[in-house]
Amino acid sequence: MRVRAGMATDIGRARERNEDGLLVEPPFFAVADGMGGHRGGDVASRLALEALREGDRALAERVREANRRVYERSMLDRAVAGMGTTLTAAVLEGDRLRLAHVGDSRAYLLRDGRLRRLTEDHTLVHRMVTRGQLTEEEAAEHPYRSVLTRALGTEPDVAVDEAVVEVRAGDRLLLCTDGLTGMLPESRVAEILRSVRDPQEAADRLVDEANEAGGLDNITVIVLEVEGGGPAGTEDAGTVAGGSTASAGGEPTGTVA
């Protein structure tokens, strides 16, 4: 399978810096949302993406290596003590998409007009929803909705969620940080993915509308359109590391690995 890719990352309207990062390096794709503010959120997301790009190990093992690097840097450098990052990563293997996930960034599949979430948020409010203590609607407005129960780099070892999804021509895949999903309901995300045919235009539209809705966090999205035939690849590829920014209507700028 081949994919066409669109990508965008933006600082949003409330933050002083962009701690998100993204990777589009076929057949690997990933988004990361660093945490730690001036103490190193952008460092954490950059280190995680760098680890993901290196070596020839399985995807989940790369994520565990990313965890080790972020954790060790946090222990050795007091300036970034306590940093961490989410990481939602995918690798295209023929007609299968392999996912590895930690945190509250997300992966979605749009097929036949229906949007399906492929990852589970590792957050306090999601745990409360699964226990029946909150509804999804209440969770969306809860003051602790961004409190993570699992992140990359905060402990020496991390549990990595893994999944394999069969893909086919016409599918659309979305990887995004919570700067998108915290601003736009899934119904609107699905509508944009259905109606905007060019992946780059769709990525730009998602970021634009998240900003119009308030832009309370950094916003990062990768939109992949699956096409039949050929080896895994894309027409557009690049890496934007943590701390970089991109206008919603242009090419990513900043630190490019």
mmCIF file of C-alpha atoms in Angstrom:
data_model
loop_
_atom_site.group_PDB
_atom_site.id
_atom_site.type_symbol
_atom_site.label_atom_id
_atom_site.label_comp_id
_atom_site.label_asym_id
_atom_site.label_seq_id
_atom_site.Cartn_x
_atom_site.Cartn_y
_atom_site.Cartn_z
ATOM 1 C CA MET A 1 0.000 0.000 0.000
ATOM 2 C CA ARG A 2 0.974 3.622 -0.542
ATOM 3 C CA VAL A 3 -0.277 6.669 1.319
ATOM 4 C CA ARG A 4 -0.589 10.361 0.628
ATOM 5 C CA ALA A 5 0.271 12.411 3.696
ATOM 6 C CA GLY A 6 -0.675 15.802 5.043
ATOM 7 C CA MET A 7 0.815 17.197 8.234
ATOM 8 C CA ALA A 8 0.617 20.343 10.329
ATOM 9 C CA THR A 9 1.729 21.489 13.765
ATOM 10 C CA ASP A 10 0.925 24.800 15.416
ATOM 11 C CA ILE A 11 1.651 26.505 18.722
ATOM 12 C CA GLY A 12 -2.028 27.358 19.229
ATOM 13 C CA ARG A 13 -3.294 30.577 20.793
ATOM 14 C CA ALA A 14 -2.516 30.089 24.478
ATOM 15 C CA ARG A 15 0.948 28.513 24.784
ATOM 16 C CA GLU A 16 4.340 30.196 24.713
ATOM 17 C CA ARG A 17 6.073 27.407 22.806
ATOM 18 C CA ASN A 18 5.273 24.329 20.780
ATOM 19 C CA GLU A 19 6.163 21.155 22.673
ATOM 20 C CA ASP A 20 4.564 18.851 20.089
ATOM 21 C CA GLY A 21 6.488 16.970 17.444
ATOM 22 C CA LEU A 22 5.662 14.825 14.435
ATOM 23 C CA LEU A 23 7.350 12.239 12.264
ATOM 24 C CA VAL A 24 6.495 11.435 8.653
ATOM 25 C CA GLU A 25 9.246 9.132 7.433
ATOM 26 C CA PRO A 26 7.676 6.233 5.520
ATOM 27 C CA PRO A 27 6.757 3.704 6.587
ATOM 28 C CA PHE A 28 6.865 5.354 10.047
ATOM 29 C CA PHE A 29 4.471 8.046 11.250
ATOM 30 C CA ALA A 30 4.112 9.505 14.746
ATOM 31 C CA VAL A 31 2.940 12.412 16.876
ATOM 32 C CA ALA A 32 4.289 13.349 20.299
ATOM 33 C CA ASP A 33 3.030 15.842 22.877
ATOM 34 C CA GLY A 34 5.778 16.839 25.291
ATOM 35 C CA MET A 35 5.077 17.829 28.865
ATOM 36 C CA GLY A 36 7.241 19.685 31.317
ATOM 37 C CA GLY A 37 6.853 23.252 30.095
ATOM 38 C CA HIS A 38 10.110 25.173 30.168
ATOM 39 C CA ARG A 39 11.631 22.160 31.910
ATOM 40 C CA GLY A 40 11.731 20.164 28.730
ATOM 41 C CA GLY A 41 8.487 19.145 27.032
ATOM 42 C CA ASP A 42 9.955 19.957 23.645
ATOM 43 C CA VAL A 43 13.136 18.050 24.548
ATOM 44 C CA ALA A 44 11.092 14.977 25.502
ATOM 45 C CA SER A 45 9.093 14.901 22.274
ATOM 46 C CA ARG A 46 12.241 15.414 20.178
ATOM 47 C CA LEU A 47 14.134 12.607 21.943
ATOM 48 C CA ALA A 48 11.180 10.242 21.524
ATOM 49 C CA LEU A 49 10.893 10.878 17.799
ATOM 50 C CA GLU A 50 14.631 10.524 17.286
ATOM 51 C CA ALA A 51 14.572 7.126 18.987
ATOM 52 C CA LEU A 52 11.653 6.039 16.840
ATOM 53 C CA ARG A 53 13.599 6.715 13.657
ATOM 54 C CA GLU A 54 16.654 4.671 14.596
ATOM 55 C CA GLY A 55 17.522 0.974 14.452
ATOM 56 C CA ASP A 56 15.687 -1.985 13.014
ATOM 57 C CA ARG A 57 13.638 -3.149 15.993
ATOM 58 C CA ALA A 58 9.915 -3.712 16.161
ATOM 59 C CA LEU A 59 7.775 -0.621 16.678
ATOM 60 C CA ALA A 60 6.933 -1.276 20.330
ATOM 61 C CA GLU A 61 10.620 -1.836 21.090
ATOM 62 C CA ARG A 62 11.453 1.503 19.522
ATOM 63 C CA VAL A 63 8.861 3.126 21.782
ATOM 64 C CA ARG A 64 10.411 1.464 24.831
ATOM 65 C CA GLU A 65 13.819 2.726 23.727
ATOM 66 C CA ALA A 66 12.310 6.200 23.414
ATOM 67 C CA ASN A 67 11.036 5.890 26.978
ATOM 68 C CA ARG A 68 14.504 4.919 28.194
ATOM 69 C CA ARG A 69 16.175 7.883 26.496
ATOM 70 C CA VAL A 70 13.693 10.436 27.815
ATOM 71 C CA TYR A 71 13.835 8.995 31.328
ATOM 72 C CA GLU A 72 17.644 8.875 31.451
ATOM 73 C CA ARG A 73 17.955 12.447 30.183
ATOM 74 C CA SER A 74 15.444 13.558 32.799
ATOM 75 C CA MET A 75 17.488 11.862 35.537
ATOM 76 C CA LEU A 76 20.811 13.292 34.347
ATOM 77 C CA ASP A 77 19.781 16.872 33.552
ATOM 78 C CA ARG A 78 18.131 18.830 36.365
ATOM 79 C CA ALA A 79 16.988 21.458 33.860
ATOM 80 C CA VAL A 80 14.542 18.960 32.351
ATOM 81 C CA ALA A 81 13.757 16.850 35.421
ATOM 82 C CA GLY A 82 10.217 15.504 35.329
ATOM 83 C CA MET A 83 9.744 15.868 31.591
ATOM 84 C CA GLY A 84 7.774 13.356 29.560
ATOM 85 C CA THR A 85 5.784 12.973 26.390
ATOM 86 C CA THR A 86 2.923 11.139 24.780
ATOM 87 C CA LEU A 87 3.683 9.084 21.689
ATOM 88 C CA THR A 88 1.297 7.623 19.142
ATOM 89 C CA ALA A 89 3.227 5.847 16.403
ATOM 90 C CA ALA A 90 2.308 3.789 13.353
ATOM 91 C CA VAL A 91 4.188 1.751 10.790
ATOM 92 C CA LEU A 92 2.638 0.675 7.500
ATOM 93 C CA GLU A 93 3.390 -2.979 6.705
ATOM 94 C CA GLY A 94 1.760 -3.812 3.397
ATOM 95 C CA ASP A 95 -1.985 -3.797 4.032
ATOM 96 C CA ARG A 96 -1.556 -3.621 7.815
ATOM 97 C CA LEU A 97 -1.011 -0.656 10.086
ATOM 98 C CA ARG A 98 0.819 -1.456 13.312
ATOM 99 C CA LEU A 99 0.229 0.970 16.198
ATOM 100 C CA ALA A 100 2.127 1.644 19.422
ATOM 101 C CA HIS A 101 0.708 4.139 21.864
ATOM 102 C CA VAL A 102 1.351 5.810 25.237
ATOM 103 C CA GLY A 103 -0.564 8.817 26.574
ATOM 104 C CA ASP A 104 -3.529 10.787 25.264
ATOM 105 C CA SER A 105 -2.567 11.540 21.693
ATOM 106 C CA ARG A 106 -4.777 9.494 19.377
ATOM 107 C CA ALA A 107 -5.055 7.472 16.186
ATOM 108 C CA TYR A 108 -8.281 7.283 14.162
ATOM 109 C CA LEU A 109 -9.477 5.366 11.115
ATOM 110 C CA LEU A 110 -12.046 6.846 8.719
ATOM 111 C CA ARG A 111 -13.611 4.116 6.579
ATOM 112 C CA ASP A 112 -16.783 4.385 4.505
ATOM 113 C CA GLY A 113 -17.460 7.741 6.128
ATOM 114 C CA ARG A 114 -17.326 6.426 9.703
ATOM 115 C CA LEU A 115 -14.655 7.532 12.159
ATOM 116 C CA ARG A 116 -13.283 4.980 14.635
ATOM 117 C CA ARG A 117 -10.833 5.680 17.439
ATOM 118 C CA LEU A 118 -7.965 3.167 17.420
ATOM 119 C CA THR A 119 -6.254 4.136 20.694
ATOM 120 C CA GLU A 120 -7.279 4.473 24.311
ATOM 121 C CA ASP A 121 -6.422 7.591 26.322
ATOM 122 C CA HIS A 122 -4.192 6.982 29.316
ATOM 123 C CA THR A 123 -5.832 9.671 31.437
ATOM 124 C CA LEU A 124 -7.469 9.929 34.833
ATOM 125 C CA VAL A 125 -10.841 10.883 33.359
ATOM 126 C CA HIS A 126 -10.817 8.003 30.870
ATOM 127 C CA ARG A 127 -10.208 5.621 33.753
ATOM 128 C CA MET A 128 -13.187 7.200 35.523
ATOM 129 C CA VAL A 129 -15.317 6.737 32.396
ATOM 130 C CA THR A 130 -14.420 3.047 32.133
ATOM 131 C CA ARG A 131 -15.365 2.615 35.789
ATOM 132 C CA GLY A 132 -18.717 4.310 35.244
ATOM 133 C CA GLN A 133 -17.836 7.314 37.386
ATOM 134 C CA LEU A 134 -18.109 9.811 34.519
ATOM 135 C CA THR A 135 -19.888 9.992 31.174
ATOM 136 C CA GLU A 136 -17.940 10.832 28.008
ATOM 137 C CA GLU A 137 -19.656 14.233 27.991
ATOM 138 C CA GLU A 138 -18.633 14.928 31.589
ATOM 139 C CA ALA A 139 -15.092 13.768 30.890
ATOM 140 C CA ALA A 140 -14.757 16.251 28.018
ATOM 141 C CA GLU A 141 -15.330 19.153 30.435
ATOM 142 C CA HIS A 142 -13.624 17.743 33.520
ATOM 143 C CA PRO A 143 -10.879 19.968 35.025
ATOM 144 C CA TYR A 144 -8.533 16.947 35.254
ATOM 145 C CA ARG A 145 -9.104 15.738 31.697
ATOM 146 C CA SER A 146 -5.428 16.270 30.798
ATOM 147 C CA VAL A 147 -3.986 14.401 33.778
ATOM 148 C CA LEU A 148 -2.120 11.407 32.366
ATOM 149 C CA THR A 149 -1.943 7.998 34.028
ATOM 150 C CA ARG A 150 0.808 6.875 31.649
ATOM 151 C CA ALA A 151 3.441 8.827 29.724
ATOM 152 C CA LEU A 152 6.783 8.246 28.058
ATOM 153 C CA GLY A 153 9.873 9.042 30.110
ATOM 154 C CA THR A 154 8.375 9.463 33.567
ATOM 155 C CA GLU A 155 9.343 5.953 34.758
ATOM 156 C CA PRO A 156 12.217 3.621 33.790
ATOM 157 C CA ASP A 157 9.780 1.214 32.123
ATOM 158 C CA VAL A 158 6.471 1.839 30.386
ATOM 159 C CA ALA A 159 3.590 -0.317 29.191
ATOM 160 C CA VAL A 160 2.989 0.195 25.467
ATOM 161 C CA ASP A 161 -0.435 -0.371 23.923
ATOM 162 C CA GLU A 162 -0.148 -2.242 20.626
ATOM 163 C CA ALA A 163 -2.649 -2.946 17.854
ATOM 164 C CA VAL A 164 -2.697 -4.074 14.234
ATOM 165 C CA VAL A 165 -5.330 -2.726 11.834
ATOM 166 C CA GLU A 166 -6.018 -4.000 8.338
ATOM 167 C CA VAL A 167 -6.143 -1.091 5.889
ATOM 168 C CA ARG A 168 -7.475 -0.824 2.364
ATOM 169 C CA ALA A 169 -7.549 1.698 -0.449
ATOM 170 C CA GLY A 170 -9.732 4.658 0.417
ATOM 171 C CA ASP A 171 -9.111 4.535 4.159
ATOM 172 C CA ARG A 172 -8.018 7.678 5.939
ATOM 173 C CA LEU A 173 -5.878 7.608 9.052
ATOM 174 C CA LEU A 174 -5.420 10.442 11.512
ATOM 175 C CA LEU A 175 -2.723 10.775 14.166
ATOM 176 C CA CYS A 176 -3.165 13.794 16.426
ATOM 177 C CA THR A 177 -2.314 15.343 19.772
ATOM 178 C CA ASP A 178 -4.988 16.412 22.244
ATOM 179 C CA GLY A 179 -4.678 20.002 21.090
ATOM 180 C CA LEU A 180 -7.016 18.892 18.296
ATOM 181 C CA THR A 181 -9.384 16.585 20.158
ATOM 182 C CA GLY A 182 -9.649 18.947 23.113
ATOM 183 C CA MET A 183 -10.968 21.658 20.805
ATOM 184 C CA LEU A 184 -13.046 19.818 18.197
ATOM 185 C CA PRO A 185 -15.649 17.087 18.734
ATOM 186 C CA GLU A 186 -15.078 13.835 16.894
ATOM 187 C CA SER A 187 -18.152 14.518 14.765
ATOM 188 C CA ARG A 188 -16.498 17.638 13.331
ATOM 189 C CA VAL A 189 -13.156 15.869 12.853
ATOM 190 C CA ALA A 190 -14.975 13.174 10.878
ATOM 191 C CA GLU A 191 -16.786 15.754 8.782
ATOM 192 C CA ILE A 192 -13.533 17.456 7.800
ATOM 193 C CA LEU A 193 -11.865 14.153 6.939
ATOM 194 C CA ARG A 194 -14.842 13.166 4.789
ATOM 195 C CA SER A 195 -15.238 16.458 2.953
ATOM 196 C CA VAL A 196 -11.695 17.767 2.382
ATOM 197 C CA ARG A 197 -10.141 15.448 -0.175
ATOM 198 C CA ASP A 198 -6.516 16.590 -0.193
ATOM 199 C CA PRO A 199 -4.687 15.258 2.925
ATOM 200 C CA GLN A 200 -2.632 18.428 3.363
ATOM 201 C CA GLU A 201 -5.703 20.642 3.073
ATOM 202 C CA ALA A 202 -7.485 18.413 5.585
ATOM 203 C CA ALA A 203 -4.577 18.698 8.039
ATOM 204 C CA ASP A 204 -4.540 22.468 7.635
ATOM 205 C CA ARG A 205 -8.315 22.711 8.127
ATOM 206 C CA LEU A 206 -8.193 20.660 11.320
ATOM 207 C CA VAL A 207 -5.516 22.928 12.788
ATOM 208 C CA ASP A 208 -7.331 26.086 11.656
ATOM 209 C CA GLU A 209 -10.585 25.035 13.269
ATOM 210 C CA ALA A 210 -8.896 23.938 16.499
ATOM 211 C CA ASN A 211 -7.419 27.425 16.711
ATOM 212 C CA GLU A 212 -10.751 29.034 15.899
ATOM 213 C CA ALA A 213 -12.295 27.011 18.739
ATOM 214 C CA GLY A 214 -9.789 28.491 21.179
ATOM 215 C CA GLY A 215 -6.407 26.916 20.437
ATOM 216 C CA LEU A 216 -5.766 26.236 24.116
ATOM 217 C CA ASP A 217 -2.927 23.803 23.426
ATOM 218 C CA ASN A 218 -0.352 22.987 20.761
ATOM 219 C CA ILE A 219 -2.033 21.235 17.825
ATOM 220 C CA THR A 220 -0.427 18.526 15.687
ATOM 221 C CA VAL A 221 -2.027 16.301 13.053
ATOM 222 C CA ILE A 222 -0.992 13.790 10.393
ATOM 223 C CA VAL A 223 -3.604 12.799 7.799
ATOM 224 C CA LEU A 224 -2.852 9.694 5.722
ATOM 225 C CA GLU A 225 -4.857 8.609 2.675
ATOM 226 C CA VAL A 226 -4.344 4.949 1.797
ATOM 227 C CA GLU A 227 -3.896 4.119 -1.876
ATOM 228 C CA GLY A 228 -3.627 0.645 -3.365
ATOM 229 C CA GLY A 229 -0.480 -0.941 -4.763
ATOM 230 C CA GLY A 230 3.226 -0.316 -4.433
ATOM 231 C CA PRO A 231 5.513 -0.393 -1.416
ATOM 232 C CA ALA A 232 4.790 1.641 1.681
ATOM 233 C CA GLY A 233 5.594 5.257 0.934
ATOM 234 C CA THR A 234 4.245 8.775 0.675
ATOM 235 C CA GLU A 235 4.365 11.661 -1.707
ATOM 236 C CA ASP A 236 5.336 13.969 1.149
ATOM 237 C CA ALA A 237 7.704 13.117 3.975
ATOM 238 C CA GLY A 238 9.502 14.944 6.721
ATOM 239 C CA THR A 239 10.151 15.192 10.425
ATOM 240 C CA VAL A 240 9.259 18.063 12.697
ATOM 241 C CA ALA A 241 10.756 17.699 16.149
ATOM 242 C CA GLY A 242 9.470 19.058 19.436
ATOM 243 C CA GLY A 243 9.648 22.794 19.910
ATOM 244 C CA SER A 244 8.944 23.549 16.252
ATOM 245 C CA THR A 245 5.993 25.345 14.771
ATOM 246 C CA ALA A 246 4.194 25.366 11.461
ATOM 247 C CA SER A 247 1.546 27.616 10.064
ATOM 248 C CA ALA A 248 -1.632 25.736 9.277
ATOM 249 C CA GLY A 249 -1.364 26.719 5.670
ATOM 250 C CA GLY A 250 2.304 26.140 5.004
ATOM 251 C CA GLU A 251 5.260 23.848 5.265
ATOM 252 C CA PRO A 252 6.576 22.986 8.731
ATOM 253 C CA THR A 253 9.328 25.261 9.978
ATOM 254 C CA GLY A 254 11.674 25.084 12.929
ATOM 255 C CA THR A 255 13.783 22.140 14.037
ATOM 256 C CA VAL A 256 13.686 19.543 11.303
ATOM 257 C CA ALA A 257 15.436 16.234 11.837
#
